XYZ file of C-alpha atoms in Angstrom:
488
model
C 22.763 -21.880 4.228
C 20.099 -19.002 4.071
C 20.111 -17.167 7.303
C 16.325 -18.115 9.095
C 13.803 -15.638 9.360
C 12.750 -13.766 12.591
C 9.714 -13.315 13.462
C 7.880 -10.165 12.973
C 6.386 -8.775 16.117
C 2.549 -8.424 15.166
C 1.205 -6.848 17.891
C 3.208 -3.766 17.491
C 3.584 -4.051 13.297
C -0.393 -4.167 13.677
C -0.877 -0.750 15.716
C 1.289 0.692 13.294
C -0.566 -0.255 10.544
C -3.822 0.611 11.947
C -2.479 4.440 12.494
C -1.553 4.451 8.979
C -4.750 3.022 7.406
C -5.984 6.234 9.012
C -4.018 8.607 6.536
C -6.019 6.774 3.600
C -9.245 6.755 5.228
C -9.512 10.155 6.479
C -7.903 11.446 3.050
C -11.095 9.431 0.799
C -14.104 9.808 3.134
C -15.411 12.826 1.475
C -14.630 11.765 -2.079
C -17.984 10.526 -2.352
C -19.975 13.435 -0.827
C -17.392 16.511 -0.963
C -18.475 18.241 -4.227
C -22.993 18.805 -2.396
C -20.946 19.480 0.629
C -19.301 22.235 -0.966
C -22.066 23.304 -2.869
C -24.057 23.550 0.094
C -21.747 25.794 2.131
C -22.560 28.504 -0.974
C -18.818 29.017 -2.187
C -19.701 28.869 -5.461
C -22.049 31.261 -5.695
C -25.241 28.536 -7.201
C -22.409 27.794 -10.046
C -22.457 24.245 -10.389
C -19.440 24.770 -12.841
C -17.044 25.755 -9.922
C -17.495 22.891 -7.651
C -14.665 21.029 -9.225
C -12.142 23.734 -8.255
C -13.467 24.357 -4.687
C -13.378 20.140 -3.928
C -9.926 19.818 -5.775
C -8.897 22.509 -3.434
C -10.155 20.597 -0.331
C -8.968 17.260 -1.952
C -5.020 18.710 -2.019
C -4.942 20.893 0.616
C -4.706 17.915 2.447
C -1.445 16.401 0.872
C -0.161 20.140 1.130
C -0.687 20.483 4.548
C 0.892 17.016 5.166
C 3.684 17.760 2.874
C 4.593 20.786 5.440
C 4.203 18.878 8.716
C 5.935 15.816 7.808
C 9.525 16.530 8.097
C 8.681 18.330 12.056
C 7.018 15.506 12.726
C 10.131 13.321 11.822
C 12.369 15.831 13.855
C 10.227 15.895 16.921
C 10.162 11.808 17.418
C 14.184 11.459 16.609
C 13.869 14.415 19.880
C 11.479 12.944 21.986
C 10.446 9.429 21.052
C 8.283 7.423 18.019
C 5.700 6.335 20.193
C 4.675 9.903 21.376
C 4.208 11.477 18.065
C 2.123 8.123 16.775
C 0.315 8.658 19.641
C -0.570 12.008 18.520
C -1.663 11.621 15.287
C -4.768 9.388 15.679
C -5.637 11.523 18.673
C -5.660 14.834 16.680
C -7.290 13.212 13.486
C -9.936 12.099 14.893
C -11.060 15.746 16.409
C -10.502 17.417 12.918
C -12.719 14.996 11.275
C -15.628 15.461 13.758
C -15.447 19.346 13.046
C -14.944 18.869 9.322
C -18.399 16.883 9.228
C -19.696 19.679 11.637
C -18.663 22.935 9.789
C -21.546 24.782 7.448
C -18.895 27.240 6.159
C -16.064 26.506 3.481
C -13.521 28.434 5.717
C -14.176 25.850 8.285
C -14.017 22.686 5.745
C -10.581 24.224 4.836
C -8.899 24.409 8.390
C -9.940 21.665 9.358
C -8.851 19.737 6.106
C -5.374 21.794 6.821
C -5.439 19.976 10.645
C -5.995 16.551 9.041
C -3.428 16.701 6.703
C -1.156 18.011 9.526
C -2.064 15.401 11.862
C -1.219 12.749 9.425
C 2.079 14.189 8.692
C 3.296 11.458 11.308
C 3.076 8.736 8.435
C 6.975 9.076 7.768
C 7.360 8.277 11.623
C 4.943 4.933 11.038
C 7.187 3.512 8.372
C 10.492 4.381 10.544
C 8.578 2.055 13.298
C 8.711 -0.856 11.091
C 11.360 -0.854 9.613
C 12.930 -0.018 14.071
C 10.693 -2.981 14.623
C 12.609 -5.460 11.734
C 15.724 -6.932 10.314
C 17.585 -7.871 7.369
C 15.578 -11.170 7.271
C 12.090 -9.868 7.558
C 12.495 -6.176 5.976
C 11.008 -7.008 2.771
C 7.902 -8.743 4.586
C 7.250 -5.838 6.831
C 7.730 -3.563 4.194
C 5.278 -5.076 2.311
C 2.427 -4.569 4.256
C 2.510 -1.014 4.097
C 0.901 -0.809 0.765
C -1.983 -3.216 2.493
C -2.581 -0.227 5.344
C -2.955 2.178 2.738
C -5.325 0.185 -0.287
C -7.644 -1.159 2.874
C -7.982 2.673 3.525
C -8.768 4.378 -0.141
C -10.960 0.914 0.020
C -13.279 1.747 2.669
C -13.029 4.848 3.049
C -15.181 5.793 -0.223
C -17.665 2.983 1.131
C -18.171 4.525 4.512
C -18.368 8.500 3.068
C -21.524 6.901 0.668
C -23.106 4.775 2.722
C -23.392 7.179 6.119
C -23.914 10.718 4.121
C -26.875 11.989 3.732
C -28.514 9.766 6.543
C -32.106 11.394 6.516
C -32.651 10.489 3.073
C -30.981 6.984 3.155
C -32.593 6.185 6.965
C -35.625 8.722 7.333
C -36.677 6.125 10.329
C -33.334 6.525 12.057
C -30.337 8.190 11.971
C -32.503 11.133 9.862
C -34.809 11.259 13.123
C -31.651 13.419 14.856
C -32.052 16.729 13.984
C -27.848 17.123 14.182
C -27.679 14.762 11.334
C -30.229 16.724 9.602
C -28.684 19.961 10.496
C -25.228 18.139 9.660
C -25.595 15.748 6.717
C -21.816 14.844 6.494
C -21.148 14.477 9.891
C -21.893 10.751 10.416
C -19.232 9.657 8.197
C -16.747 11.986 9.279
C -17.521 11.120 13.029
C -17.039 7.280 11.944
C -13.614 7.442 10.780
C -13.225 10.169 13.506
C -13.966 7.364 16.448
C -11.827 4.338 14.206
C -8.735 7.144 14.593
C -9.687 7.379 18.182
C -10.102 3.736 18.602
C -6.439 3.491 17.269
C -5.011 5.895 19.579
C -6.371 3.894 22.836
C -5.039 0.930 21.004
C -1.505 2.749 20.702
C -1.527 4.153 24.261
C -1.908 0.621 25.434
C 0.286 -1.734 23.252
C 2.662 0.400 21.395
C 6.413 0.449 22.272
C 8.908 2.961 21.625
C 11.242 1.598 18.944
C 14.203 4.664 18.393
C 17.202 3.205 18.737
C 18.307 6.678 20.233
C 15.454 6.992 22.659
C 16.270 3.439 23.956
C 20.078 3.633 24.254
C 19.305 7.334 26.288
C 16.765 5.435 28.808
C 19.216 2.505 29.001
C 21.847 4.887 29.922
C 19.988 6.723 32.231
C 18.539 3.816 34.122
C 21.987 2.053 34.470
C 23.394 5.445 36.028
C 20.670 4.957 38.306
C 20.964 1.990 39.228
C 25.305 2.864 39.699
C 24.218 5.836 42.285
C 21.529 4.362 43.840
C 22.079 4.702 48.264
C 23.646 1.907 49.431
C 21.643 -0.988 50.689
C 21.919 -4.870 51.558
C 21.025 -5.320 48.080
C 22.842 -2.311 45.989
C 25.763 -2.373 48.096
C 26.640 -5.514 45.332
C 26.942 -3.196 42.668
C 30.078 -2.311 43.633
C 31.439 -5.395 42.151
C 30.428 -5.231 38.543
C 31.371 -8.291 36.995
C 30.735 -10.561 39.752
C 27.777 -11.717 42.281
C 24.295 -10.164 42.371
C 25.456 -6.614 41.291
C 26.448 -8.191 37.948
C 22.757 -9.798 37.356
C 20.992 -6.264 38.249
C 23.137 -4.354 35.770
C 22.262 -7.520 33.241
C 18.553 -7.176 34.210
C 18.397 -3.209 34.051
C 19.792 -3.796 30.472
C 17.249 -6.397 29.341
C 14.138 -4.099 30.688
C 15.405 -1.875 28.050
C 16.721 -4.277 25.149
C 15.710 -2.438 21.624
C 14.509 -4.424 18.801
C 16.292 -6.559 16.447
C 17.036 -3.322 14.313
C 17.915 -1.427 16.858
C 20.318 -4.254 18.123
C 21.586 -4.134 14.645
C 22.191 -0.871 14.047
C 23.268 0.026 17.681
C 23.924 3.768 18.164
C 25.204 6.268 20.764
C 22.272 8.364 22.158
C 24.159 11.400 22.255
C 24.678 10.536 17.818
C 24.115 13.480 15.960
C 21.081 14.036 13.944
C 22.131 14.827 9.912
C 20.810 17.661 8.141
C 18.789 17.412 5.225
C 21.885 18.420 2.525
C 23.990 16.093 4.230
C 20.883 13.184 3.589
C 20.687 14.568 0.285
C 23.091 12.408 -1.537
C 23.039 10.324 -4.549
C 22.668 6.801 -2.554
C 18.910 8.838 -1.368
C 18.222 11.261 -3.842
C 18.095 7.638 -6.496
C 15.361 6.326 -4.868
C 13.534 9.142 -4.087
C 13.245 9.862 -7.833
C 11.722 6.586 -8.143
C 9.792 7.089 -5.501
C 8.086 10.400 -6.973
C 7.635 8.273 -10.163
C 6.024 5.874 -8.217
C 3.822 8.069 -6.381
C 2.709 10.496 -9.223
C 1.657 7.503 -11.414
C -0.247 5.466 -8.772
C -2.344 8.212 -8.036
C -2.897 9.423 -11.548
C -3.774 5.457 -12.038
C -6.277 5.953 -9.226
C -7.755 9.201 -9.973
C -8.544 8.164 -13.764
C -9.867 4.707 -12.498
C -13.114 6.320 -11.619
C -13.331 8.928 -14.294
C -12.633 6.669 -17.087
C -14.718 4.117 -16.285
C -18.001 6.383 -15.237
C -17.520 8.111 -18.566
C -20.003 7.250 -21.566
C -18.082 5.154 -24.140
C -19.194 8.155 -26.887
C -16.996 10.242 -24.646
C -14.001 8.256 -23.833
C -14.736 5.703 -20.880
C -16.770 2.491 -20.343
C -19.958 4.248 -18.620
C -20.276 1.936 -15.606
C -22.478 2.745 -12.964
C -21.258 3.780 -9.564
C -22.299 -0.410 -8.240
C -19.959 -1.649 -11.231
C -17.126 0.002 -10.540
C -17.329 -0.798 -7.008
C -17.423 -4.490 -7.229
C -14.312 -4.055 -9.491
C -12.339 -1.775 -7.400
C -13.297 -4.112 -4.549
C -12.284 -7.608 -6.518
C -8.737 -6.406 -7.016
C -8.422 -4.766 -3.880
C -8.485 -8.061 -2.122
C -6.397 -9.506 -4.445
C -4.174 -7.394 -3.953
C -3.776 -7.391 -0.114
C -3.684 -11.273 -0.261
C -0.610 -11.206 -2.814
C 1.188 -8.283 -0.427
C 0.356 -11.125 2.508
C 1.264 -14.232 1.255
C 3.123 -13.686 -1.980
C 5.212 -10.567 -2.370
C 7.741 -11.101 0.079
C 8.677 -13.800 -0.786
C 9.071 -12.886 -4.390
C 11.394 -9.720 -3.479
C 13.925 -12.608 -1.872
C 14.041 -14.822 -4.559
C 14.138 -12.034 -7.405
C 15.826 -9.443 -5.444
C 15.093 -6.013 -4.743
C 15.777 -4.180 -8.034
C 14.302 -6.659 -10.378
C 11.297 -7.002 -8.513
C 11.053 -3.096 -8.368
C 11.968 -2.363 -12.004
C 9.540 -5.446 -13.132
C 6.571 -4.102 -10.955
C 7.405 -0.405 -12.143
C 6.997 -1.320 -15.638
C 3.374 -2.524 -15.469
C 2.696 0.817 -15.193
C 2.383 0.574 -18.814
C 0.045 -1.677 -19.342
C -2.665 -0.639 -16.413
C -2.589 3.276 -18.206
C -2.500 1.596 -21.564
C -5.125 -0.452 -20.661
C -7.427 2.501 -20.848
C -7.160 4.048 -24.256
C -7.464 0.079 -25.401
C -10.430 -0.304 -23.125
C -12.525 2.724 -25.358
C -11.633 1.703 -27.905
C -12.631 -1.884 -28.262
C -15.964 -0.310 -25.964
C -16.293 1.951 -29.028
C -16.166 -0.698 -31.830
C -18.283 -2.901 -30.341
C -20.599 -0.159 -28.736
C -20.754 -2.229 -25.544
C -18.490 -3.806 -23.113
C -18.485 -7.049 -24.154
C -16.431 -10.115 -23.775
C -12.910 -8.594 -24.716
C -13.141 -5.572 -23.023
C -13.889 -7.810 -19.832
C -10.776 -9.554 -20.653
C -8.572 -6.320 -21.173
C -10.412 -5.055 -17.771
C -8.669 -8.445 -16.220
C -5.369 -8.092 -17.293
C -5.486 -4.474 -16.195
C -6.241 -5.976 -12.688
C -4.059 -8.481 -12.583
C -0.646 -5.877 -13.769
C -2.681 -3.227 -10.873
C -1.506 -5.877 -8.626
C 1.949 -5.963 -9.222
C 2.673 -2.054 -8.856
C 2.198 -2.310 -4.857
C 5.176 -4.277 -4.927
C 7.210 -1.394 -6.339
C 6.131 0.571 -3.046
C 7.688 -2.223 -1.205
C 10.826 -2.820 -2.354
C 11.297 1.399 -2.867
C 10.970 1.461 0.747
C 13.447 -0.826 1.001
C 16.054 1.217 -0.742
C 14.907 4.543 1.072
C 15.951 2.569 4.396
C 18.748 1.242 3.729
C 19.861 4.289 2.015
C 19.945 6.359 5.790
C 23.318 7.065 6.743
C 22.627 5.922 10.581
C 20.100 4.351 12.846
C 18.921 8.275 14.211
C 18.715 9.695 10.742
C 16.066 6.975 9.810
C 13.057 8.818 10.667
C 14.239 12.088 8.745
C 15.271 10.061 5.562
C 11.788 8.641 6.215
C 9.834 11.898 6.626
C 11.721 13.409 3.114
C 10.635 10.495 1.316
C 7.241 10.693 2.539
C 7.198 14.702 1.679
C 7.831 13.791 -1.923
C 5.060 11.644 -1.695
C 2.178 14.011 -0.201
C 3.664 16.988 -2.777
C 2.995 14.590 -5.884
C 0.089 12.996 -4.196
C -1.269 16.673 -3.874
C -0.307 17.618 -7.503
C -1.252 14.587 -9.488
C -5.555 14.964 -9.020
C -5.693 18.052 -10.179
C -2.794 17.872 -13.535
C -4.463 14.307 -14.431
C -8.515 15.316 -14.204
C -7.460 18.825 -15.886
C -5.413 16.842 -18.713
C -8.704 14.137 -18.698
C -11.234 16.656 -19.328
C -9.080 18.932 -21.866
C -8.349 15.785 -24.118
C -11.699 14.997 -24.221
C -13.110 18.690 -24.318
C -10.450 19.343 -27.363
C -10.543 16.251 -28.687
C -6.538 16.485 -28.841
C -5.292 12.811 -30.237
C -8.763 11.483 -30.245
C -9.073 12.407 -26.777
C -6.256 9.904 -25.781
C -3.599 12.964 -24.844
C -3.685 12.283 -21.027
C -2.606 8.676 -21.924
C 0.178 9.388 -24.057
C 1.651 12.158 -21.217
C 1.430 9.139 -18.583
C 2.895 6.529 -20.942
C 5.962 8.777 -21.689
C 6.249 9.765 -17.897
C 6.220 5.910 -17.319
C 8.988 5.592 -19.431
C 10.962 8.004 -17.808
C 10.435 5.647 -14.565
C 11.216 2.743 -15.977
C 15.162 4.944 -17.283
C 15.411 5.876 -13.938
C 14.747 2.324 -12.040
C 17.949 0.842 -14.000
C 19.983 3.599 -11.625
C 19.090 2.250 -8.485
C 22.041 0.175 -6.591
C 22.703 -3.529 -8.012
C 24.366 -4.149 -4.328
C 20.664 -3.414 -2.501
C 19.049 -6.037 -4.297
């Protein structure tokens, strides 16, 4: 008989979320408006041809700076507690982006790009929070609502960086009557996501728990030895008798103020446990899926960064040449898709299926969404429009896109699973997540640089970048046959 399902706690699976959709947001809300911003601060010297370089710098500086923070951040809340370093995050994020959309200089854009990356180096901690806050029965839904946290972000976050820059040309009656908006063209959008990250921390401070199994089992400790040398009184005096009378129900009430959740009860650990260092983490049953992992992560983001280029392109030149309204709409279509599949559909998939097939089946559409786009030109190209069966291509490319957040889901699921006790969780966490920011930081810059070359050399008909992908793909797809059979 399959073992029943227990319940997720939403409240607290919903703050955590929310602090996490603010990696995503703050990370795309200058996409839209970062490459005038940086030509106005007079970097590049009036050359329009360097503004690519100076954004990609401010684009991955961010990963970089979040690649460096994240395993500290991982340390500190094993040291002194989840809920104080998520806490933190939101809090410090939110003041970064205020003085990002305030700074005239491109020094300033940089350190304060550096501080947002750093602040969102607490994203390993998030996931460790979920996965503190589940069990075996409800892993695989709570780990598949990360991907929704971070797709709602790179969603919006684009929307709100258009829509609010720029607001005394887009609202001259307005917002452009402030002369700090006019002085500070960027800073509306930056302050928005600034006050949602601040809105998240109040949130936090008020509903968040702490979730460590190691923090829990020290305050449990500490308020039982307490309670054990407390003076003497009509009422203590009974916990001299431990298993009997009165003294007995305190001890079993001091021990259910602090009950940890169903993971923690499950993977119940001495406080004074040992954290591991990162060569003894470093082992084949972690190092497995962090390979897939970095597949994963490179390819998603190369998926997402050519999304945009290849589709704004002119079809002469090697895309579809939508306008910016088209490829909104169809960014925005399977983006809601694809957070109702994660909801509803996904978990329950990775139980029927298991964990590997699901992973190596959703890993392997990576093939046909970067496919999709050399096929895409090409039929654009024949017919010298996007007609009918380009449309139709454009569909199934959505449809696989839908499928690859479940790889994210069910990776995570080997990554925690693969920690070798409840306190090394958040580390395990925090060096997965730093092979994610490192590739996340790497991957704009190799895949617009191999874009433009293929097209500027017109190396295998300007397909090149494609055939790179396709072949790194396959390399993903080799590796996802060496994950564990048993984790599935």
């Amino acid at each position: 008989m399959a073992q029943p399902i227990t319940p997720i706690p939403k409240l607290q699976l919903t703050i955590t979320m929310l602090i996490q959709a603010a990696e995503s947001l703050s990370a795309t809300v200058i996409f839209p408006f970062v490459p005038q911003f940086v030509q106005d601060t007079g970097v590049t010297g009036g050359d329009e041809r360097k503004i690519g370089y100076w954004a990609g710098v401010l684009e991955s500086v961010f990963f970089v700076a979040e690649f460096a923070s994240v395993y500290a951040w991982g340390r500190v809340s094993d040291h002194i507690g989840r809920r104080p370093v998520l806490l933190l995050g939101p809090l410090g994020l939110a003041f970064s982006l205020i003085g990002f959309g305030w700074s005239t200089t491109f020094s300033g854009l940089f350190i304060f790009r550096c501080a947002q990356g750093v602040f969102n180096g607490n994203i390993g901690v998030v996931k460790t929070v979920m996965a503190e806050f589940s069990d075996a029965t409800n892993l695989a839904q709570t780990l598949s609502l990360i991907p929704i946290a971070w797709s709602s972000g790179t969603t919006l976050g684009p929307i709100i960086g258009g829509l609010l820059s720029n607001p005394q040309e887009r609202w001259p009656n307005t917002f452009g009557k402030l002369q700090i908006l006019r002085y500070h063209p960027y800073l509306l959008p930056c302050a928005a996501i600034g006050l949602l990250s601040l809105s998240f921390f109040f949130l936090a401070l008020i509903g968040l728990k702490e979730s460590s199994p190691v923090i829990l089992a020290r305050n449990k400790k500490e308020k039982l030895r307490a309670a054990a040398s407390a003076e003497p009184t009509s009422i203590t005096g009974l916990l001299a008798d431990e298993t009997t009378g009165y003294g007995a129900m305190v001890r079993s009430d001091v021990a259910e103020a602090v009950e940890t959740p169903s993971s923690s009860r499950e993977l119940a650990t001495s406080a004074d446990e040992e954290l591991p260092t990162i060569r003894e983490l470093l082992v084949p049953r972690l190092v497995i899926p962090l390979l897939n992992y970095g597949f994963y992560c490179f390819l998603s983001t190369a998926y997402q960064v050519l999304f945009p280029l290849m589709y704004s392109t002119s079809i002469p030149n090697g895309g579809l040449g939508f306008n910016p309204y088209q490829i909104g709409v169809t960014r925005g279509v399977w983006g809601v898709l694809n957070t109702l599949f994660l909801l509803f559909i996904a978990a329950r998939l990775i139980r029927r299926f298991g964990v590997r097939n699901i992973y190596i089946f959703s890993f392997a559409n990576f093939a046909i969404c970067l496919g999709a786009y050399p096929l895409l030109n090409i039929l654009a190209r024949r017919a010298q429009r996007v007609d009918a069966l380009v449309w139709a291509v454009v569909v199934v490319q959505g449809i696989s896109n839908i499928t690859l957040s479940w790889s994210y889901a069910t990776v995570q699921m080997y990554i925690v699973n693969s920690a070798p006790q409840p306190s090394a969780l958040s580390s395990t966490n925090s060096i997965a997540q730093m092979t994610a920011t490192i590739l996340r930081a790497l991957a704009p810059f190799l895949v617009s640089s191999l874009f433009a070359a293929s097209l500027e050399w017109n190396v295998a008909g300007g397909y090149v970048v494609y055939i790179i992908l396709l072949c790194v793909v396959a390399m993903g797809i080799y590796s996802s046959f060496l994950l564990a059979k048993e984790s599935s």
